[in-house]
């Protein structure tokens, strides 16, 4: 099952991804650093960015020497197709954000217009990189809960604004299967945020923490530097069992 969305408020569910129902929307390297408390040294490790969409994290981090692979079902589409879709939906996204302004802290971004400008900058960086044939190994089209990677292929797996955020639309089993898969392919997994679209803690979080701990993974919740969606103050960190 595939899910796509506007900033954090708008949602489409499909059993397979169709471009005309997706809402590409992506964040920057700085936001990933703040959401996941990424240290410079960690940027030198082998990173999987899962559900990475049109974020500029991959291209910006690679320019600093990082080894990042992004995975998202969106990558079945060409840069031109994704760009066309961004241009169709961007105004609508910001309209939704304006209609729900009280759900966000306006500190990192002064107002919805500043958010719009930043998101468009990030997505253009993504598109410029994604369009280059040499970048294709860094953008893999696949989707949770099954990933086409070897056991412990990555030092670190990051998942921003997908798991837990869409708790109402993806059930506990999907979350559990997805977390198992991320733990299979990476030595450490970080997921942000831990709240749903209603800004309250995901109902699946307790089960995930209990099950992963029972299987010998070390699980903790950590407060992060990033603050935008109200209530989204923590990430999940899983040091995975060998
Ligand atoms: C809100 S966007 C987040 C993009 C990026 N991580 C960021 O924070 O800017 C959610 C992403 O999840 C992707 N997605 C949807 N279903 C997925 C699945 N089953 N597995 C992995 N990614 C999925 C969508 O294509 C979309 O790009």
PDB file of C-alpha atoms and ligand atoms in Angstrom:
ATOM      1  CA  UNK A   1       0.000   0.000   0.000  1.00  0.00           C
ATOM      2  CA  UNK A   2       1.242   3.465  -0.843  1.00  0.00           C
ATOM      3  CA  UNK A   3       0.493   6.727   0.896  1.00  0.00           C
ATOM      4  CA  UNK A   4       1.180  10.248  -0.261  1.00  0.00           C
ATOM      5  CA  UNK A   5       0.279  13.539   1.323  1.00  0.00           C
ATOM      6  CA  UNK A   6       0.446  17.276   1.770  1.00  0.00           C
ATOM      7  CA  UNK A   7       2.577  18.964   4.444  1.00  0.00           C
ATOM      8  CA  UNK A   8       1.136  16.814   7.197  1.00  0.00           C
ATOM      9  CA  UNK A   9      -2.560  17.191   6.675  1.00  0.00           C
ATOM     10  CA  UNK A  10      -3.544  15.830   3.359  1.00  0.00           C
ATOM     11  CA  UNK A  11      -3.619  12.262   2.406  1.00  0.00           C
ATOM     12  CA  UNK A  12      -4.175   9.864  -0.430  1.00  0.00           C
ATOM     13  CA  UNK A  13      -4.176   6.113  -0.106  1.00  0.00           C
ATOM     14  CA  UNK A  14      -3.585   3.854  -3.073  1.00  0.00           C
ATOM     15  CA  UNK A  15      -2.964   0.155  -3.414  1.00  0.00           C
ATOM     16  CA  UNK A  16      -0.391   1.232  -6.007  1.00  0.00           C
ATOM     17  CA  UNK A  17       1.069   4.640  -6.717  1.00  0.00           C
ATOM     18  CA  UNK A  18      -0.459   6.838  -9.412  1.00  0.00           C
ATOM     19  CA  UNK A  19       1.267  10.114 -10.083  1.00  0.00           C
ATOM     20  CA  UNK A  20      -1.920  12.123 -10.373  1.00  0.00           C
ATOM     21  CA  UNK A  21      -2.854  11.242  -6.790  1.00  0.00           C
ATOM     22  CA  UNK A  22       0.578  11.794  -5.220  1.00  0.00           C
ATOM     23  CA  UNK A  23       1.668  14.980  -3.502  1.00  0.00           C
ATOM     24  CA  UNK A  24       5.475  15.189  -3.684  1.00  0.00           C
ATOM     25  CA  UNK A  25       6.876  17.277  -0.828  1.00  0.00           C
ATOM     26  CA  UNK A  26      10.413  17.187   0.554  1.00  0.00           C
ATOM     27  CA  UNK A  27      12.653  18.497   3.299  1.00  0.00           C
ATOM     28  CA  UNK A  28      16.268  19.724   3.392  1.00  0.00           C
ATOM     29  CA  UNK A  29      19.560  18.394   4.775  1.00  0.00           C
ATOM     30  CA  UNK A  30      19.381  20.926   7.629  1.00  0.00           C
ATOM     31  CA  UNK A  31      15.945  19.647   8.595  1.00  0.00           C
ATOM     32  CA  UNK A  32      17.149  16.035   8.517  1.00  0.00           C
ATOM     33  CA  UNK A  33      20.125  17.006  10.689  1.00  0.00           C
ATOM     34  CA  UNK A  34      17.769  18.622  13.210  1.00  0.00           C
ATOM     35  CA  UNK A  35      15.091  15.906  13.083  1.00  0.00           C
ATOM     36  CA  UNK A  36      17.610  13.100  13.560  1.00  0.00           C
ATOM     37  CA  UNK A  37      20.335  14.889  15.573  1.00  0.00           C
ATOM     38  CA  UNK A  38      22.787  13.872  12.842  1.00  0.00           C
ATOM     39  CA  UNK A  39      26.414  14.569  13.691  1.00  0.00           C
ATOM     40  CA  UNK A  40      28.952  15.381  10.969  1.00  0.00           C
ATOM     41  CA  UNK A  41      30.712  12.054  11.620  1.00  0.00           C
ATOM     42  CA  UNK A  42      27.436  10.165  11.143  1.00  0.00           C
ATOM     43  CA  UNK A  43      27.046  11.774   7.737  1.00  0.00           C
ATOM     44  CA  UNK A  44      30.149   9.834   6.720  1.00  0.00           C
ATOM     45  CA  UNK A  45      28.463   6.510   7.456  1.00  0.00           C
ATOM     46  CA  UNK A  46      26.360   4.498   5.031  1.00  0.00           C
ATOM     47  CA  UNK A  47      22.802   5.893   5.239  1.00  0.00           C
ATOM     48  CA  UNK A  48      19.452   4.675   3.948  1.00  0.00           C
ATOM     49  CA  UNK A  49      16.821   7.422   3.714  1.00  0.00           C
ATOM     50  CA  UNK A  50      13.507   5.565   3.596  1.00  0.00           C
ATOM     51  CA  UNK A  51      10.303   7.215   2.303  1.00  0.00           C
ATOM     52  CA  UNK A  52      12.611  10.009   1.196  1.00  0.00           C
ATOM     53  CA  UNK A  53      10.403  11.367  -1.602  1.00  0.00           C
ATOM     54  CA  UNK A  54      11.622  14.633  -3.186  1.00  0.00           C
ATOM     55  CA  UNK A  55      13.702  15.618  -0.120  1.00  0.00           C
ATOM     56  CA  UNK A  56      17.048  17.272  -0.881  1.00  0.00           C
ATOM     57  CA  UNK A  57      18.723  15.391   1.987  1.00  0.00           C
ATOM     58  CA  UNK A  58      20.303  12.856  -0.379  1.00  0.00           C
ATOM     59  CA  UNK A  59      21.847  15.305  -2.858  1.00  0.00           C
ATOM     60  CA  UNK A  60      22.903  17.871  -0.236  1.00  0.00           C
ATOM     61  CA  UNK A  61      24.494  15.217   2.000  1.00  0.00           C
ATOM     62  CA  UNK A  62      26.253  13.517  -0.926  1.00  0.00           C
ATOM     63  CA  UNK A  63      27.774  16.871  -1.882  1.00  0.00           C
ATOM     64  CA  UNK A  64      29.366  16.810   1.576  1.00  0.00           C
ATOM     65  CA  UNK A  65      30.790  13.338   0.983  1.00  0.00           C
ATOM     66  CA  UNK A  66      27.981  11.308   2.557  1.00  0.00           C
ATOM     67  CA  UNK A  67      26.945   7.888   1.275  1.00  0.00           C
ATOM     68  CA  UNK A  68      23.145   8.119   1.050  1.00  0.00           C
ATOM     69  CA  UNK A  69      20.700   5.811  -0.707  1.00  0.00           C
ATOM     70  CA  UNK A  70      17.071   6.953  -0.852  1.00  0.00           C
ATOM     71  CA  UNK A  71      14.143   4.602  -1.286  1.00  0.00           C
ATOM     72  CA  UNK A  72      10.568   5.605  -2.143  1.00  0.00           C
ATOM     73  CA  UNK A  73       7.863   4.344  -4.532  1.00  0.00           C
ATOM     74  CA  UNK A  74       7.834   7.873  -6.015  1.00  0.00           C
ATOM     75  CA  UNK A  75      11.076   7.008  -7.828  1.00  0.00           C
ATOM     76  CA  UNK A  76       9.180   4.902 -10.368  1.00  0.00           C
ATOM     77  CA  UNK A  77       8.419   8.283 -12.023  1.00  0.00           C
ATOM     78  CA  UNK A  78      10.739  10.520 -14.046  1.00  0.00           C
ATOM     79  CA  UNK A  79      12.034  13.896 -12.844  1.00  0.00           C
ATOM     80  CA  UNK A  80       9.827  15.623 -15.411  1.00  0.00           C
ATOM     81  CA  UNK A  81       6.741  13.758 -14.179  1.00  0.00           C
ATOM     82  CA  UNK A  82       7.494  14.543 -10.522  1.00  0.00           C
ATOM     83  CA  UNK A  83       8.216  18.202 -11.337  1.00  0.00           C
ATOM     84  CA  UNK A  84       4.920  18.563 -13.199  1.00  0.00           C
ATOM     85  CA  UNK A  85       3.081  17.072 -10.261  1.00  0.00           C
ATOM     86  CA  UNK A  86       4.881  19.360  -7.760  1.00  0.00           C
ATOM     87  CA  UNK A  87       3.818  22.385  -9.804  1.00  0.00           C
ATOM     88  CA  UNK A  88       0.215  21.183  -9.771  1.00  0.00           C
ATOM     89  CA  UNK A  89      -0.003  20.561  -6.017  1.00  0.00           C
ATOM     90  CA  UNK A  90       2.361  23.048  -4.315  1.00  0.00           C
ATOM     91  CA  UNK A  91      -0.150  25.904  -4.004  1.00  0.00           C
ATOM     92  CA  UNK A  92      -2.732  23.491  -2.673  1.00  0.00           C
ATOM     93  CA  UNK A  93      -0.306  22.218  -0.034  1.00  0.00           C
ATOM     94  CA  UNK A  94       0.387  25.709   1.226  1.00  0.00           C
ATOM     95  CA  UNK A  95      -3.341  26.441   1.223  1.00  0.00           C
ATOM     96  CA  UNK A  96      -3.813  23.456   3.524  1.00  0.00           C
ATOM     97  CA  UNK A  97      -0.981  24.599   5.778  1.00  0.00           C
ATOM     98  CA  UNK A  98      -2.499  28.095   6.005  1.00  0.00           C
ATOM     99  CA  UNK A  99      -5.836  26.557   6.938  1.00  0.00           C
ATOM    100  CA  UNK A 100      -4.114  24.654   9.792  1.00  0.00           C
ATOM    101  CA  UNK A 101      -1.506  27.226  10.862  1.00  0.00           C
ATOM    102  CA  UNK A 102      -2.182  26.641  14.553  1.00  0.00           C
ATOM    103  CA  UNK A 103      -0.922  23.072  14.244  1.00  0.00           C
ATOM    104  CA  UNK A 104       2.652  24.323  13.643  1.00  0.00           C
ATOM    105  CA  UNK A 105       5.303  26.367  15.445  1.00  0.00           C
ATOM    106  CA  UNK A 106       6.368  29.262  13.200  1.00  0.00           C
ATOM    107  CA  UNK A 107       9.957  29.588  14.390  1.00  0.00           C
ATOM    108  CA  UNK A 108      12.085  27.631  11.898  1.00  0.00           C
ATOM    109  CA  UNK A 109       9.829  29.077   9.173  1.00  0.00           C
ATOM    110  CA  UNK A 110       8.469  32.588   9.708  1.00  0.00           C
ATOM    111  CA  UNK A 111       5.206  31.908   7.888  1.00  0.00           C
ATOM    112  CA  UNK A 112       3.631  29.609   5.244  1.00  0.00           C
ATOM    113  CA  UNK A 113       5.224  31.628   2.411  1.00  0.00           C
ATOM    114  CA  UNK A 114       8.710  31.051   3.875  1.00  0.00           C
ATOM    115  CA  UNK A 115       7.870  27.350   4.220  1.00  0.00           C
ATOM    116  CA  UNK A 116       6.728  27.259   0.583  1.00  0.00           C
ATOM    117  CA  UNK A 117       9.959  28.885  -0.635  1.00  0.00           C
ATOM    118  CA  UNK A 118      12.114  26.460   1.374  1.00  0.00           C
ATOM    119  CA  UNK A 119      10.195  23.375   0.245  1.00  0.00           C
ATOM    120  CA  UNK A 120      10.370  24.469  -3.409  1.00  0.00           C
ATOM    121  CA  UNK A 121      14.144  25.061  -3.062  1.00  0.00           C
ATOM    122  CA  UNK A 122      14.633  21.601  -1.563  1.00  0.00           C
ATOM    123  CA  UNK A 123      12.522  19.892  -4.205  1.00  0.00           C
ATOM    124  CA  UNK A 124      14.334  21.700  -7.043  1.00  0.00           C
ATOM    125  CA  UNK A 125      17.667  20.497  -5.611  1.00  0.00           C
ATOM    126  CA  UNK A 126      16.224  16.964  -5.552  1.00  0.00           C
ATOM    127  CA  UNK A 127      14.915  17.242  -9.127  1.00  0.00           C
ATOM    128  CA  UNK A 128      18.239  18.551 -10.476  1.00  0.00           C
ATOM    129  CA  UNK A 129      20.079  15.611  -8.933  1.00  0.00           C
ATOM    130  CA  UNK A 130      17.413  12.978  -9.642  1.00  0.00           C
ATOM    131  CA  UNK A 131      17.346  13.922 -13.354  1.00  0.00           C
ATOM    132  CA  UNK A 132      21.026  13.059 -13.796  1.00  0.00           C
ATOM    133  CA  UNK A 133      21.644   9.487 -15.034  1.00  0.00           C
ATOM    134  CA  UNK A 134      24.700   9.282 -12.740  1.00  0.00           C
ATOM    135  CA  UNK A 135      22.420   9.718  -9.699  1.00  0.00           C
ATOM    136  CA  UNK A 136      20.151   6.774 -10.434  1.00  0.00           C
ATOM    137  CA  UNK A 137      21.960   4.329  -8.073  1.00  0.00           C
ATOM    138  CA  UNK A 138      21.122   6.679  -5.191  1.00  0.00           C
ATOM    139  CA  UNK A 139      17.327   6.665  -5.738  1.00  0.00           C
ATOM    140  CA  UNK A 140      15.698   3.234  -5.515  1.00  0.00           C
ATOM    141  CA  UNK A 141      12.018   2.676  -6.248  1.00  0.00           C
ATOM    142  CA  UNK A 142      10.648   0.312  -3.588  1.00  0.00           C
ATOM    143  CA  UNK A 143       8.320   0.467  -0.633  1.00  0.00           C
ATOM    144  CA  UNK A 144       7.914  -0.682   2.915  1.00  0.00           C
ATOM    145  CA  UNK A 145       7.349  -3.216   4.299  1.00  0.00           C
ATOM    146  CA  UNK A 146       9.812  -4.898   1.902  1.00  0.00           C
ATOM    147  CA  UNK A 147      13.115  -3.360   0.888  1.00  0.00           C
ATOM    148  CA  UNK A 148      15.536  -4.697  -1.751  1.00  0.00           C
ATOM    149  CA  UNK A 149      18.645  -4.523   0.448  1.00  0.00           C
ATOM    150  CA  UNK A 150      20.930  -7.026   2.166  1.00  0.00           C
ATOM    151  CA  UNK A 151      20.987  -7.641   5.902  1.00  0.00           C
ATOM    152  CA  UNK A 152      22.801  -4.782   7.689  1.00  0.00           C
ATOM    153  CA  UNK A 153      23.714  -3.151   4.376  1.00  0.00           C
ATOM    154  CA  UNK A 154      23.515   0.287   6.021  1.00  0.00           C
ATOM    155  CA  UNK A 155      24.969   1.780   9.196  1.00  0.00           C
ATOM    156  CA  UNK A 156      21.932   3.998   9.653  1.00  0.00           C
ATOM    157  CA  UNK A 157      18.346   4.049   8.323  1.00  0.00           C
ATOM    158  CA  UNK A 158      16.313   7.266   8.587  1.00  0.00           C
ATOM    159  CA  UNK A 159      12.571   7.525   8.094  1.00  0.00           C
ATOM    160  CA  UNK A 160      11.115  11.051   8.107  1.00  0.00           C
ATOM    161  CA  UNK A 161       7.397  11.838   8.048  1.00  0.00           C
ATOM    162  CA  UNK A 162       6.000   8.488   7.062  1.00  0.00           C
ATOM    163  CA  UNK A 163       5.891   5.808   9.801  1.00  0.00           C
ATOM    164  CA  UNK A 164       3.838   6.806  12.881  1.00  0.00           C
ATOM    165  CA  UNK A 165       2.660  10.041  11.193  1.00  0.00           C
ATOM    166  CA  UNK A 166       0.087   8.067   9.177  1.00  0.00           C
ATOM    167  CA  UNK A 167      -0.960   5.799  12.017  1.00  0.00           C
ATOM    168  CA  UNK A 168      -4.625   6.127  11.164  1.00  0.00           C
ATOM    169  CA  UNK A 169      -4.022   4.864   7.639  1.00  0.00           C
ATOM    170  CA  UNK A 170      -1.376   2.206   8.175  1.00  0.00           C
ATOM    171  CA  UNK A 171      -2.164  -0.338  10.866  1.00  0.00           C
ATOM    172  CA  UNK A 172      -0.003  -1.722  13.662  1.00  0.00           C
ATOM    173  CA  UNK A 173       1.028  -4.768  11.586  1.00  0.00           C
ATOM    174  CA  UNK A 174       2.287  -2.550   8.743  1.00  0.00           C
ATOM    175  CA  UNK A 175       4.296  -0.511  11.242  1.00  0.00           C
ATOM    176  CA  UNK A 176       5.706  -3.642  12.867  1.00  0.00           C
ATOM    177  CA  UNK A 177       6.630  -5.259   9.535  1.00  0.00           C
ATOM    178  CA  UNK A 178       8.190  -1.997   8.339  1.00  0.00           C
ATOM    179  CA  UNK A 179      10.236  -1.539  11.507  1.00  0.00           C
ATOM    180  CA  UNK A 180      11.416  -5.181  11.296  1.00  0.00           C
ATOM    181  CA  UNK A 181      12.526  -4.532   7.728  1.00  0.00           C
ATOM    182  CA  UNK A 182      14.391  -1.338   8.606  1.00  0.00           C
ATOM    183  CA  UNK A 183      16.073  -3.183  11.516  1.00  0.00           C
ATOM    184  CA  UNK A 184      17.065  -5.975   9.117  1.00  0.00           C
ATOM    185  CA  UNK A 185      18.859  -3.663   6.674  1.00  0.00           C
ATOM    186  CA  UNK A 186      20.530  -1.208   9.097  1.00  0.00           C
ATOM    187  CA  UNK A 187      22.561  -1.282  12.309  1.00  0.00           C
ATOM    188  CA  UNK A 188      20.647   1.695  13.658  1.00  0.00           C
ATOM    189  CA  UNK A 189      17.188   3.031  12.744  1.00  0.00           C
ATOM    190  CA  UNK A 190      15.845   6.515  13.492  1.00  0.00           C
ATOM    191  CA  UNK A 191      12.230   7.488  12.869  1.00  0.00           C
ATOM    192  CA  UNK A 192      10.671  10.955  13.207  1.00  0.00           C
ATOM    193  CA  UNK A 193       8.069  12.079  14.174  1.00  0.00           C
ATOM    194  CA  UNK A 194       6.330   9.800  16.686  1.00  0.00           C
ATOM    195  CA  UNK A 195       3.007  11.641  16.561  1.00  0.00           C
ATOM    196  CA  UNK A 196       0.156  11.201  14.099  1.00  0.00           C
ATOM    197  CA  UNK A 197      -1.542  13.827  11.992  1.00  0.00           C
ATOM    198  CA  UNK A 198      -3.578  14.833  15.050  1.00  0.00           C
ATOM    199  CA  UNK A 199      -0.344  15.851  16.868  1.00  0.00           C
ATOM    200  CA  UNK A 200      -0.812  13.146  19.533  1.00  0.00           C
ATOM    201  CA  UNK A 201       1.515  10.141  20.091  1.00  0.00           C
ATOM    202  CA  UNK A 202       1.021   7.321  17.598  1.00  0.00           C
ATOM    203  CA  UNK A 203      -1.184   4.522  18.974  1.00  0.00           C
ATOM    204  CA  UNK A 204       1.295   2.024  17.430  1.00  0.00           C
ATOM    205  CA  UNK A 205       4.335   3.296  19.296  1.00  0.00           C
ATOM    206  CA  UNK A 206       3.851   1.231  22.477  1.00  0.00           C
ATOM    207  CA  UNK A 207       3.534  -2.034  20.557  1.00  0.00           C
ATOM    208  CA  UNK A 208       6.559  -1.282  18.377  1.00  0.00           C
ATOM    209  CA  UNK A 209       8.773  -0.440  21.367  1.00  0.00           C
ATOM    210  CA  UNK A 210       7.622  -3.571  23.219  1.00  0.00           C
ATOM    211  CA  UNK A 211       8.053  -5.950  20.278  1.00  0.00           C
ATOM    212  CA  UNK A 212      11.438  -4.612  19.136  1.00  0.00           C
ATOM    213  CA  UNK A 213      12.742  -4.689  22.728  1.00  0.00           C
ATOM    214  CA  UNK A 214      11.473  -8.259  23.150  1.00  0.00           C
ATOM    215  CA  UNK A 215      13.458  -9.232  20.053  1.00  0.00           C
ATOM    216  CA  UNK A 216      16.676  -7.910  21.572  1.00  0.00           C
ATOM    217  CA  UNK A 217      16.872  -4.505  19.886  1.00  0.00           C
ATOM    218  CA  UNK A 218      17.764  -1.515  22.080  1.00  0.00           C
ATOM    219  CA  UNK A 219      14.971   1.045  21.726  1.00  0.00           C
ATOM    220  CA  UNK A 220      14.814   4.594  23.047  1.00  0.00           C
ATOM    221  CA  UNK A 221      12.964   7.838  22.435  1.00  0.00           C
ATOM    222  CA  UNK A 222      15.107  10.930  22.137  1.00  0.00           C
ATOM    223  CA  UNK A 223      14.184  14.615  22.092  1.00  0.00           C
ATOM    224  CA  UNK A 224      15.395  16.344  18.918  1.00  0.00           C
ATOM    225  CA  UNK A 225      16.297  19.886  17.821  1.00  0.00           C
ATOM    226  CA  UNK A 226      13.573  20.127  15.178  1.00  0.00           C
ATOM    227  CA  UNK A 227      10.287  21.773  16.013  1.00  0.00           C
ATOM    228  CA  UNK A 228       7.565  22.427  13.470  1.00  0.00           C
ATOM    229  CA  UNK A 229       4.512  20.172  13.889  1.00  0.00           C
ATOM    230  CA  UNK A 230       3.157  20.636  17.388  1.00  0.00           C
ATOM    231  CA  UNK A 231       3.847  17.631  19.607  1.00  0.00           C
ATOM    232  CA  UNK A 232       6.576  16.301  17.287  1.00  0.00           C
ATOM    233  CA  UNK A 233       9.510  16.629  19.675  1.00  0.00           C
ATOM    234  CA  UNK A 234      11.002  13.123  19.652  1.00  0.00           C
ATOM    235  CA  UNK A 235      12.510  10.490  17.386  1.00  0.00           C
ATOM    236  CA  UNK A 236      12.700   6.731  17.910  1.00  0.00           C
ATOM    237  CA  UNK A 237      16.238   5.320  17.953  1.00  0.00           C
ATOM    238  CA  UNK A 238      16.729   1.572  17.545  1.00  0.00           C
ATOM    239  CA  UNK A 239      20.160   0.018  17.930  1.00  0.00           C
ATOM    240  CA  UNK A 240      19.455  -3.218  16.165  1.00  0.00           C
ATOM    241  CA  UNK A 241      20.448  -6.675  17.343  1.00  0.00           C
ATOM    242  CA  UNK A 242      23.073  -8.359  15.119  1.00  0.00           C
TER     243      UNK A 242
HETATM  244  C1  LIG B   1       5.621  13.209   3.692  1.00  0.00           C
HETATM  245  S1  LIG B   1       6.609  12.410   2.492  1.00  0.00           S
HETATM  246  C2  LIG B   1       8.152  12.537   3.348  1.00  0.00           C
HETATM  247  C3  LIG B   1       9.285  12.783   2.400  1.00  0.00           C
HETATM  248  C4  LIG B   1      10.632  12.971   3.097  1.00  0.00           C
HETATM  249  N1  LIG B   1      10.962  11.846   3.954  1.00  0.00           N
HETATM  250  C5  LIG B   1      10.656  14.233   3.900  1.00  0.00           C
HETATM  251  O1  LIG B   1      10.578  14.170   5.143  1.00  0.00           O
HETATM  252  O2  LIG B   1      10.723  15.310   3.305  1.00  0.00           O
HETATM  253  C6  LIG B   1       6.205  10.671   2.675  1.00  0.00           C
HETATM  254  C7  LIG B   1       6.828   9.794   1.615  1.00  0.00           C
HETATM  255  O3  LIG B   1       6.477   8.451   1.880  1.00  0.00           O
HETATM  256  C8  LIG B   1       6.470   7.774   0.643  1.00  0.00           C
HETATM  257  N2  LIG B   1       5.807   6.472   0.794  1.00  0.00           N
HETATM  258  C9  LIG B   1       4.501   6.198   0.644  1.00  0.00           C
HETATM  259  N3  LIG B   1       4.280   4.879   0.858  1.00  0.00           N
HETATM  260  C10 LIG B   1       5.479   4.315   1.150  1.00  0.00           C
HETATM  261  C11 LIG B   1       5.914   3.003   1.477  1.00  0.00           C
HETATM  262  N4  LIG B   1       5.051   1.984   1.591  1.00  0.00           N
HETATM  263  N5  LIG B   1       7.226   2.796   1.712  1.00  0.00           N
HETATM  264  C12 LIG B   1       8.112   3.811   1.639  1.00  0.00           C
HETATM  265  N6  LIG B   1       7.762   5.090   1.337  1.00  0.00           N
HETATM  266  C13 LIG B   1       6.461   5.336   1.107  1.00  0.00           C
HETATM  267  C14 LIG B   1       5.747   8.750  -0.275  1.00  0.00           C
HETATM  268  O4  LIG B   1       5.981   8.479  -1.634  1.00  0.00           O
HETATM  269  C15 LIG B   1       6.336  10.076   0.192  1.00  0.00           C
HETATM  270  O5  LIG B   1       7.439  10.469  -0.614  1.00  0.00           O
END
